[in-house]
Amino acid sequence: MTVTIKDLAEKVGVSVTTISRVLNNRGYLSNHLKERVQEAIVELNYQPNEIARSLSRKKSNIIGLIIPDISHPFFSELTKYIEYYAYEHGYKVLLCNSLLNRAKEKEYIDLLKASQVDGIIMGSQTISVEDFELINLPVITIDRKISDEIPYICSDNYEGGRVATQLLIGKECKKIAHISGNLQLNLLAKKRHEAFMEQVVQHGVEYVVVETDINGFDLKDYERLVHKLFNDHPDIDGVFASSDVIAMQVVNECHRLGFQIPNQVKIVGYDGIAQGYNRNYMISTIEQPIKEMGKIAVENLIKQILAKNPPAETILPIKLLERETT
Amino acid sequence: MTVTIKDLAEKVGVSVTTISRVLNNRGYLSNHLKERVQEAIVELNYQPNEIARSLSRKKSNIIGLIIPDISHPFFSELTKYIEYYAYEHGYKVLLCNSLLNRAKEKEYIDLLKASQVDGIIMGSQTISVEDFELINLPVITIDRKISDEIPYICSDNYEGGRVATQLLIGKECKKIAHISGNLQLNLLAKKRHEAFMEQVVQHGVEYVVVETDINGFDLKDYERLVHKLFNDHPDIDGVFASSDVIAMQVVNECHRLGFQIPNQVKIVGYDGIAQGYNRNYMISTIEQPIKEMGKIAVENLIKQILAKNPPAETILPIKLLERETT
DNA sequence: TTGTATGCGTTATCAG
DNA sequence: CTGATAACGCATACAA
């Protein structure tokens, strides 16, 4: 039932090659011919078959996107832009949520390879470096440096950590907590932690650090973590949270405990997602240029696909958004 | 460089047909043979080519997902579950954000058809019914009834609207505002508005209704809308917002104006996304069973793909979550 | 400028 | 139970 270029060819009275040519606009073709083909296309309601194209060209124009969880606002916003720019460049996006499950992440990589994607953007990264290097496909990494071969994109984590911590110190916080992402994953976000440490030590400020679980981030876990933190250290008067989602939990806990923000406790988050749909409480935060990150991720991946070398490292500037929690 | 079943065949010393058989586990095959093929697979590092499979089988095992905007928490959460269940059933998900742009929505439909997706889940719906019927592919619709032919899934919008409005009336609100989604789009969410109207009229409560723009939902627009609402009607003491995102804007505006919640103004939202990552303020809301919606959307689409008739209509129950804003 | 023939990697239809 | 061989729909080297 499906109409193919063969049918078009018969209809117009030329060969399939010619049809293929006008479809791809290759070589010289008379306008008359073009018109007749166009007519036949609408008449027969022809739809090109990308699968056949992909097989023949050995290029699918699909990019795979592996992230931990699309429902996390940072990733949903990043994904929005990745999809947007991919589409602009003629690429489609296959979405994979690893849920930070190492096995699932590996399965997805195989799935994407089997699906002949032209490249992968990795926002999830629990697998080992060795597994990573087996991918053998154009890859761009978000927020993790795997090796010198694989280009990565991140925001200026060190500077973000420094600015956030200095903000709290500058506001005379005496005991500052840092709620960090998991440090074993060796993400570049770890630099936020490093910067935090340097600042508090340098200024002689009392501090406490807790980190989130390695096996994924569940909101309930965040809640428990924050609850325990304030339980163990009721005298905390400053918190640097490594994401806005966590910062919001801190806000909630403070509400619950009756702590005034920012009088008694000052809070600064990270990500800047509080700009999008998820803005609600005016938390102070370090804004990552999410849109830009998505754009460059796509562009650099495509460069790689086209065998032009993209920069190995892209560090984008962050911005302090000071609002009501500091 | 790519290794194909042909290479496997040579290596093992059988025909490609046989290889294909063991790969697909069809017919009788000796264990010895299976083992030898398995060995060859790891030895040659064989990766199946899904594209070739798809072309041959005329089935891609890809489903297309068109939504307005993945960064909207309702859709990101829905998408999470759609992807999850699709994967469970052996399907991949191609993500498309229409941004409520009619032209883009149509382009995406063509793109998905060209990509030979096996079916489409439509969470975005600005195109006309006629365009819709041209899709000619298995489709499941979220929250919109197109025709008797196209199965749809929604939560019990009418009941949700009723419960939300009754909650406010029961708490003695004297002037209730309803911030509705756009009513021209003719979504099933319109029933929330109908239920609201019935309730306020029936109880003789003063009311005001505003609706969001048809051309997409930008947070800034929401802000302006809410701001204007309270400017025009400073005496509002109850708000039923048609999404949690909007409800949060109302919370923000009340904070700004110094209105006490829930003493002076009571607010109830819709969606229940405030359960996931996006929970922060404890807004009272009508919870939609998002996970269930995603699950059933996938299952019913697959039924359709397999030519088993799924139910034409699936209405899932909502739940009132009463928290701090009422 | 246009057409013929072959390949892309896999599945499916037949004989044997 | 196994193996040629023809699809699947399109692109392209090579001819004409």
Tab-separated table of C-alpha atoms in Angstrom, chain B:
chain	number	residue	atom	x	y	z
B	1	MET	CA	34.229	-1.985	9.030
B	2	THR	CA	30.823	-2.849	10.406
B	3	VAL	CA	30.320	-6.520	11.044
B	4	THR	CA	27.103	-8.012	9.721
B	5	ILE	CA	25.313	-11.308	9.987
B	6	LYS	CA	27.116	-12.233	6.804
B	7	ASP	CA	30.402	-12.116	8.652
B	8	LEU	CA	28.911	-14.178	11.418
B	9	ALA	CA	27.707	-16.690	8.863
B	10	GLU	CA	31.143	-17.088	7.338
B	11	LYS	CA	32.783	-17.322	10.709
B	12	VAL	CA	30.421	-19.994	11.955
B	13	GLY	CA	30.186	-21.709	8.606
B	14	VAL	CA	26.433	-21.542	8.107
B	15	SER	CA	24.110	-19.379	6.060
B	16	VAL	CA	22.861	-15.942	6.981
B	17	THR	CA	19.400	-17.395	7.303
B	18	THR	CA	20.549	-19.609	10.103
B	19	ILE	CA	22.223	-16.723	11.855
B	20	SER	CA	19.112	-14.658	11.560
B	21	ARG	CA	17.180	-17.559	13.036
B	22	VAL	CA	19.286	-17.869	16.134
B	23	LEU	CA	19.336	-14.107	16.517
B	24	ASN	CA	15.551	-14.106	16.516
B	25	ASN	CA	15.183	-17.459	18.182
B	26	ARG	CA	12.949	-18.875	15.494
B	27	GLY	CA	12.524	-22.558	14.707
B	28	TYR	CA	14.574	-25.410	16.082
B	29	LEU	CA	18.241	-24.807	16.644
B	30	SER	CA	20.755	-27.039	18.327
B	31	ASN	CA	22.358	-25.714	21.443
B	32	HIS	CA	25.703	-26.331	19.886
B	33	LEU	CA	24.850	-24.001	17.050
B	34	LYS	CA	23.539	-21.348	19.391
B	35	GLU	CA	26.745	-21.434	21.360
B	36	ARG	CA	28.940	-21.141	18.327
B	37	VAL	CA	26.964	-18.163	17.115
B	38	GLN	CA	27.181	-16.540	20.521
B	39	GLU	CA	30.911	-16.980	20.483
B	40	ALA	CA	31.218	-15.463	17.066
B	41	ILE	CA	29.103	-12.541	18.201
B	42	VAL	CA	31.403	-11.628	21.045
B	43	GLU	CA	34.488	-12.447	19.045
B	44	LEU	CA	33.578	-10.225	16.131
B	45	ASN	CA	31.801	-7.760	18.410
B	46	TYR	CA	28.682	-7.959	16.312
B	47	GLN	CA	26.003	-5.297	16.772
B	48	PRO	CA	22.651	-5.832	15.114
B	49	ASN	CA	21.442	-3.101	12.836
B	50	GLU	CA	17.973	-2.053	13.869
B	51	ILE	CA	17.589	0.117	10.835
B	52	ALA	CA	17.946	-2.824	8.498
B	53	ARG	CA	15.615	-4.808	10.681
B	54	SER	CA	13.044	-2.091	10.626
B	55	LEU	CA	13.194	-1.814	6.883
B	56	SER	CA	12.788	-5.495	6.416
B	57	ARG	CA	10.098	-6.023	8.999
B	58	LYS	CA	8.322	-2.789	8.217
B	59	LYS	CA	8.248	-2.020	11.887
B	60	SER	CA	10.540	0.405	13.647
B	61	ASN	CA	9.577	-0.135	17.270
B	62	ILE	CA	9.750	3.581	17.706
B	63	ILE	CA	6.930	5.665	19.044
B	64	GLY	CA	6.718	9.359	18.486
B	65	LEU	CA	5.842	11.641	21.357
B	66	ILE	CA	4.604	15.121	20.604
B	67	ILE	CA	4.123	17.393	23.570
B	68	PRO	CA	4.020	21.152	23.935
B	69	ASP	CA	7.121	21.552	26.065
B	70	ILE	CA	9.222	19.026	27.914
B	71	SER	CA	10.289	21.650	30.413
B	72	HIS	CA	6.748	21.907	31.720
B	73	PRO	CA	6.728	19.696	34.801
B	74	PHE	CA	3.487	17.966	33.926
B	75	PHE	CA	4.862	16.847	30.593
B	76	SER	CA	8.313	16.022	31.834
B	77	GLU	CA	6.817	13.747	34.417
B	78	LEU	CA	4.418	12.211	31.929
B	79	THR	CA	7.261	11.714	29.496
B	80	LYS	CA	9.348	10.003	32.110
B	81	TYR	CA	6.730	7.327	32.502
B	82	ILE	CA	5.980	7.074	28.808
B	83	GLU	CA	9.627	6.455	28.102
B	84	TYR	CA	9.840	4.002	30.968
B	85	TYR	CA	6.949	1.841	29.864
B	86	ALA	CA	7.820	2.120	26.199
B	87	TYR	CA	11.251	0.741	26.969
B	88	GLU	CA	9.710	-2.076	28.996
B	89	HIS	CA	7.748	-3.069	25.921
B	90	GLY	CA	10.699	-2.816	23.576
B	91	TYR	CA	9.884	0.551	22.089
B	92	LYS	CA	12.005	3.644	21.776
B	93	VAL	CA	10.753	7.205	22.115
B	94	LEU	CA	11.351	10.028	19.686
B	95	LEU	CA	10.794	13.313	21.463
B	96	CYS	CA	9.148	16.320	19.824
B	97	ASN	CA	8.342	19.645	21.473
B	98	SER	CA	5.767	21.481	19.434
B	99	LEU	CA	5.991	24.563	21.633
B	100	LEU	CA	2.293	24.815	20.790
B	101	ASN	CA	3.258	25.953	17.343
B	102	ARG	CA	0.723	24.679	14.882
B	103	ALA	CA	3.109	24.571	11.950
B	104	LYS	CA	5.774	22.821	13.953
B	105	GLU	CA	3.264	20.307	15.167
B	106	LYS	CA	2.370	19.432	11.603
B	107	GLU	CA	6.009	19.237	10.591
B	108	TYR	CA	6.663	16.876	13.438
B	109	ILE	CA	3.826	14.643	12.386
B	110	ASP	CA	5.270	14.391	8.903
B	111	LEU	CA	8.707	13.834	10.334
B	112	LEU	CA	7.448	11.021	12.514
B	113	LYS	CA	5.628	9.405	9.643
B	114	ALA	CA	8.712	9.661	7.476
B	115	SER	CA	10.673	8.114	10.299
B	116	GLN	CA	8.301	5.185	10.173
B	117	VAL	CA	7.306	5.364	13.795
B	118	ASP	CA	4.840	2.668	14.709
B	119	GLY	CA	2.556	5.076	16.501
B	120	ILE	CA	2.218	8.512	18.046
B	121	ILE	CA	1.270	9.778	21.467
B	122	MET	CA	-0.090	13.283	21.184
B	123	GLY	CA	0.082	15.451	24.234
B	124	SER	CA	0.073	18.552	22.091
B	125	GLN	CA	-2.969	19.400	20.100
B	126	THR	CA	-3.278	22.605	18.273
B	127	ILE	CA	-3.844	21.151	14.835
B	128	SER	CA	-7.300	20.764	13.423
B	129	VAL	CA	-9.349	17.615	13.549
B	130	GLU	CA	-8.990	17.199	9.798
B	131	ASP	CA	-5.213	17.349	9.916
B	132	PHE	CA	-5.406	14.905	12.721
B	133	GLU	CA	-7.357	12.374	10.778
B	134	LEU	CA	-4.786	12.499	8.013
B	135	ILE	CA	-2.213	11.005	10.319
B	136	ASN	CA	-3.342	7.559	9.414
B	137	LEU	CA	-1.224	5.847	12.017
B	138	PRO	CA	-1.940	4.483	15.466
B	139	VAL	CA	-2.434	7.459	17.756
B	140	ILE	CA	-3.284	7.994	21.374
B	141	THR	CA	-4.322	11.378	22.540
B	142	ILE	CA	-3.776	12.868	25.960
B	143	ASP	CA	-6.553	15.057	27.229
B	144	ARG	CA	-8.271	15.675	23.937
B	145	LYS	CA	-11.101	13.938	22.203
B	146	ILE	CA	-10.699	14.197	18.463
B	147	SER	CA	-13.172	11.706	17.173
B	148	ASP	CA	-14.646	8.352	18.029
B	149	GLU	CA	-11.827	6.661	16.156
B	150	ILE	CA	-8.929	8.007	18.165
B	151	PRO	CA	-8.603	6.693	21.714
B	152	TYR	CA	-7.800	9.213	24.370
B	153	ILE	CA	-6.651	9.265	27.926
B	154	CYS	CA	-7.404	11.863	30.521
B	155	SER	CA	-8.043	12.287	34.177
B	156	ASP	CA	-11.522	13.003	35.425
B	157	ASN	CA	-11.431	16.686	34.623
B	158	TYR	CA	-15.026	17.337	35.518
B	159	GLU	CA	-14.724	15.718	38.899
B	160	GLY	CA	-11.447	17.519	39.493
B	161	GLY	CA	-13.031	20.865	38.769
B	162	ARG	CA	-15.954	20.029	40.965
B	163	VAL	CA	-13.873	18.919	43.918
B	164	ALA	CA	-11.540	21.892	43.669
B	165	THR	CA	-14.346	24.406	43.483
B	166	GLN	CA	-16.319	22.767	46.259
B	167	LEU	CA	-13.275	22.847	48.452
B	168	LEU	CA	-13.030	26.599	48.074
B	169	ILE	CA	-16.756	27.110	48.501
B	170	GLY	CA	-16.762	24.857	51.542
B	171	LYS	CA	-14.087	27.029	53.081
B	172	GLU	CA	-16.382	29.995	52.650
B	173	CYS	CA	-14.621	31.801	49.872
B	174	LYS	CA	-16.798	34.680	48.745
B	175	LYS	CA	-15.186	35.559	45.467
B	176	ILE	CA	-13.455	32.826	43.549
B	177	ALA	CA	-11.256	33.167	40.513
B	178	HIS	CA	-10.654	30.391	38.045
B	179	ILE	CA	-7.533	30.606	35.961
B	180	SER	CA	-8.293	28.291	33.135
B	181	GLY	CA	-6.234	26.867	30.344
B	182	ASN	CA	-7.171	28.132	26.945
B	183	LEU	CA	-10.736	27.193	26.201
B	184	GLN	CA	-10.627	27.508	22.438
B	185	LEU	CA	-8.293	24.559	22.122
B	186	ASN	CA	-11.233	22.454	23.106
B	187	LEU	CA	-9.224	20.248	25.377
B	188	LEU	CA	-10.927	18.013	27.839
B	189	ALA	CA	-9.432	20.203	30.528
B	190	LYS	CA	-12.280	22.492	29.603
B	191	LYS	CA	-14.466	20.346	31.785
B	192	ARG	CA	-12.656	21.757	34.777
B	193	HIS	CA	-14.052	25.092	33.750
B	194	GLU	CA	-17.534	23.685	33.237
B	195	ALA	CA	-17.550	22.105	36.657
B	196	PHE	CA	-16.295	25.332	38.168
B	197	MET	CA	-19.082	27.299	36.546
B	198	GLU	CA	-21.749	24.907	37.670
B	199	GLN	CA	-20.564	25.002	41.225
B	200	VAL	CA	-20.217	28.737	41.637
B	201	VAL	CA	-23.527	29.435	39.938
B	202	GLN	CA	-25.287	26.773	41.935
B	203	HIS	CA	-23.978	28.130	45.191
B	204	GLY	CA	-24.429	31.714	44.204
B	205	VAL	CA	-20.778	32.576	44.737
B	206	GLU	CA	-19.225	35.553	43.027
B	207	TYR	CA	-16.612	34.489	40.502
B	208	VAL	CA	-14.248	35.594	37.794
B	209	VAL	CA	-12.670	33.522	35.023
B	210	VAL	CA	-9.547	34.261	33.058
B	211	GLU	CA	-7.915	32.000	30.531
B	212	THR	CA	-4.364	31.613	29.314
B	213	ASP	CA	-3.162	32.512	25.884
B	214	ILE	CA	-3.706	30.117	23.029
B	215	ASN	CA	-0.209	30.522	21.664
B	216	GLY	CA	1.688	28.669	24.259
B	217	PHE	CA	2.293	29.122	27.884
B	218	ASP	CA	5.141	31.252	28.878
B	219	LEU	CA	5.775	31.749	32.538
B	220	LYS	CA	5.960	35.495	32.033
B	221	ASP	CA	2.493	35.423	30.541
B	222	TYR	CA	1.255	33.568	33.579
B	223	GLU	CA	2.820	36.167	35.801
B	224	ARG	CA	1.191	38.998	33.944
B	225	LEU	CA	-2.143	37.242	33.939
B	226	VAL	CA	-2.063	36.659	37.664
B	227	HIS	CA	-0.860	40.153	38.346
B	228	LYS	CA	-3.664	41.664	36.331
B	229	LEU	CA	-6.189	39.385	37.964
B	230	PHE	CA	-5.362	40.590	41.441
B	231	ASN	CA	-5.078	44.126	40.244
B	232	ASP	CA	-8.573	44.070	38.788
B	233	HIS	CA	-10.028	42.062	41.646
B	234	PRO	CA	-8.151	42.697	44.890
B	235	ASP	CA	-11.023	41.170	46.820
B	236	ILE	CA	-10.515	37.645	45.516
B	237	ASP	CA	-10.286	35.182	48.388
B	238	GLY	CA	-10.154	31.910	46.479
B	239	VAL	CA	-8.339	30.762	43.358
B	240	PHE	CA	-8.720	27.564	41.387
B	241	ALA	CA	-5.780	27.377	39.010
B	242	SER	CA	-5.826	24.897	36.174
B	243	SER	CA	-2.252	23.810	36.781
B	244	ASP	CA	0.192	23.761	39.621
B	245	VAL	CA	2.568	25.926	37.669
B	246	ILE	CA	-0.057	28.637	37.566
B	247	ALA	CA	-1.000	28.053	41.189
B	248	MET	CA	2.593	28.733	42.121
B	249	GLN	CA	2.418	32.052	40.326
B	250	VAL	CA	-0.607	32.889	42.407
B	251	VAL	CA	1.322	32.013	45.523
B	252	ASN	CA	4.126	34.294	44.406
B	253	GLU	CA	1.787	37.152	43.662
B	254	CYS	CA	0.107	36.812	47.036
B	255	HIS	CA	3.494	36.885	48.730
B	256	ARG	CA	4.266	40.023	46.820
B	257	LEU	CA	1.003	41.668	47.767
B	258	GLY	CA	1.342	40.583	51.347
B	259	PHE	CA	-1.814	38.469	51.262
B	260	GLN	CA	-1.815	35.688	53.807
B	261	ILE	CA	-2.267	32.151	52.521
B	262	PRO	CA	-4.597	30.517	53.344
B	263	ASN	CA	-6.119	33.090	55.672
B	264	GLN	CA	-6.863	35.791	53.138
B	265	VAL	CA	-6.580	33.808	49.928
B	266	LYS	CA	-7.049	30.102	49.408
B	267	ILE	CA	-5.486	28.426	46.418
B	268	VAL	CA	-5.974	25.068	44.795
B	269	GLY	CA	-3.986	23.913	41.819
B	270	TYR	CA	-4.177	21.055	39.364
B	271	ASP	CA	-1.848	18.283	38.190
B	272	GLY	CA	-0.185	17.071	41.315
B	273	ILE	CA	3.284	17.617	39.934
B	274	ALA	CA	4.107	19.211	43.220
B	275	GLN	CA	4.751	15.633	44.229
B	276	GLY	CA	7.845	15.155	42.144
B	277	TYR	CA	11.006	17.148	41.899
B	278	ASN	CA	9.005	20.270	41.659
B	279	ARG	CA	7.492	20.133	45.045
B	280	ASN	CA	8.413	23.105	47.084
B	281	TYR	CA	5.480	24.986	48.317
B	282	MET	CA	2.759	22.880	49.777
B	283	ILE	CA	-0.024	23.827	47.483
B	284	SER	CA	-3.327	22.063	47.677
B	285	THR	CA	-4.013	20.454	44.362
B	286	ILE	CA	-5.984	17.999	42.316
B	287	GLU	CA	-3.617	15.174	41.601
B	288	GLN	CA	-3.707	13.477	38.230
B	289	PRO	CA	-2.377	9.925	38.122
B	290	ILE	CA	0.451	10.859	35.802
B	291	LYS	CA	2.330	7.610	36.069
B	292	GLU	CA	-0.813	5.668	35.280
B	293	MET	CA	-1.594	7.944	32.364
B	294	GLY	CA	1.820	7.326	30.883
B	295	LYS	CA	1.506	3.604	31.380
B	296	ILE	CA	-1.880	3.322	29.791
B	297	ALA	CA	-0.956	5.644	26.957
B	298	VAL	CA	1.866	3.324	26.023
B	299	GLU	CA	-0.103	0.144	26.506
B	300	ASN	CA	-3.065	1.341	24.507
B	301	LEU	CA	-0.880	2.627	21.740
B	302	ILE	CA	0.850	-0.702	21.481
B	303	LYS	CA	-2.490	-2.479	21.436
B	304	GLN	CA	-3.428	-0.286	18.551
B	305	ILE	CA	-0.173	-1.023	16.789
B	306	LEU	CA	-0.846	-4.719	17.185
B	307	ALA	CA	-4.331	-4.191	15.814
B	308	LYS	CA	-6.020	-5.055	19.047
B	309	ASN	CA	-8.590	-2.412	19.835
B	310	PRO	CA	-7.835	-0.425	22.946
B	311	PRO	CA	-10.688	1.290	24.784
B	312	ALA	CA	-11.765	4.468	23.025
B	313	GLU	CA	-11.865	6.380	26.250
B	314	THR	CA	-9.875	6.108	29.457
B	315	ILE	CA	-10.800	8.411	32.284
B	316	LEU	CA	-8.601	8.071	35.324
B	317	PRO	CA	-9.657	9.149	38.800
B	318	ILE	CA	-8.204	12.258	40.401
B	319	LYS	CA	-7.415	12.808	44.036
B	320	LEU	CA	-7.642	15.872	46.185
B	321	LEU	CA	-4.419	16.652	47.983
B	322	GLU	CA	-5.215	19.227	50.578
B	323	ARG	CA	-2.218	20.936	52.015
B	324	GLU	CA	-1.228	24.370	53.154
B	325	THR	CA	-2.875	26.721	50.698
B	326	THR	CA	-6.477	26.001	51.586
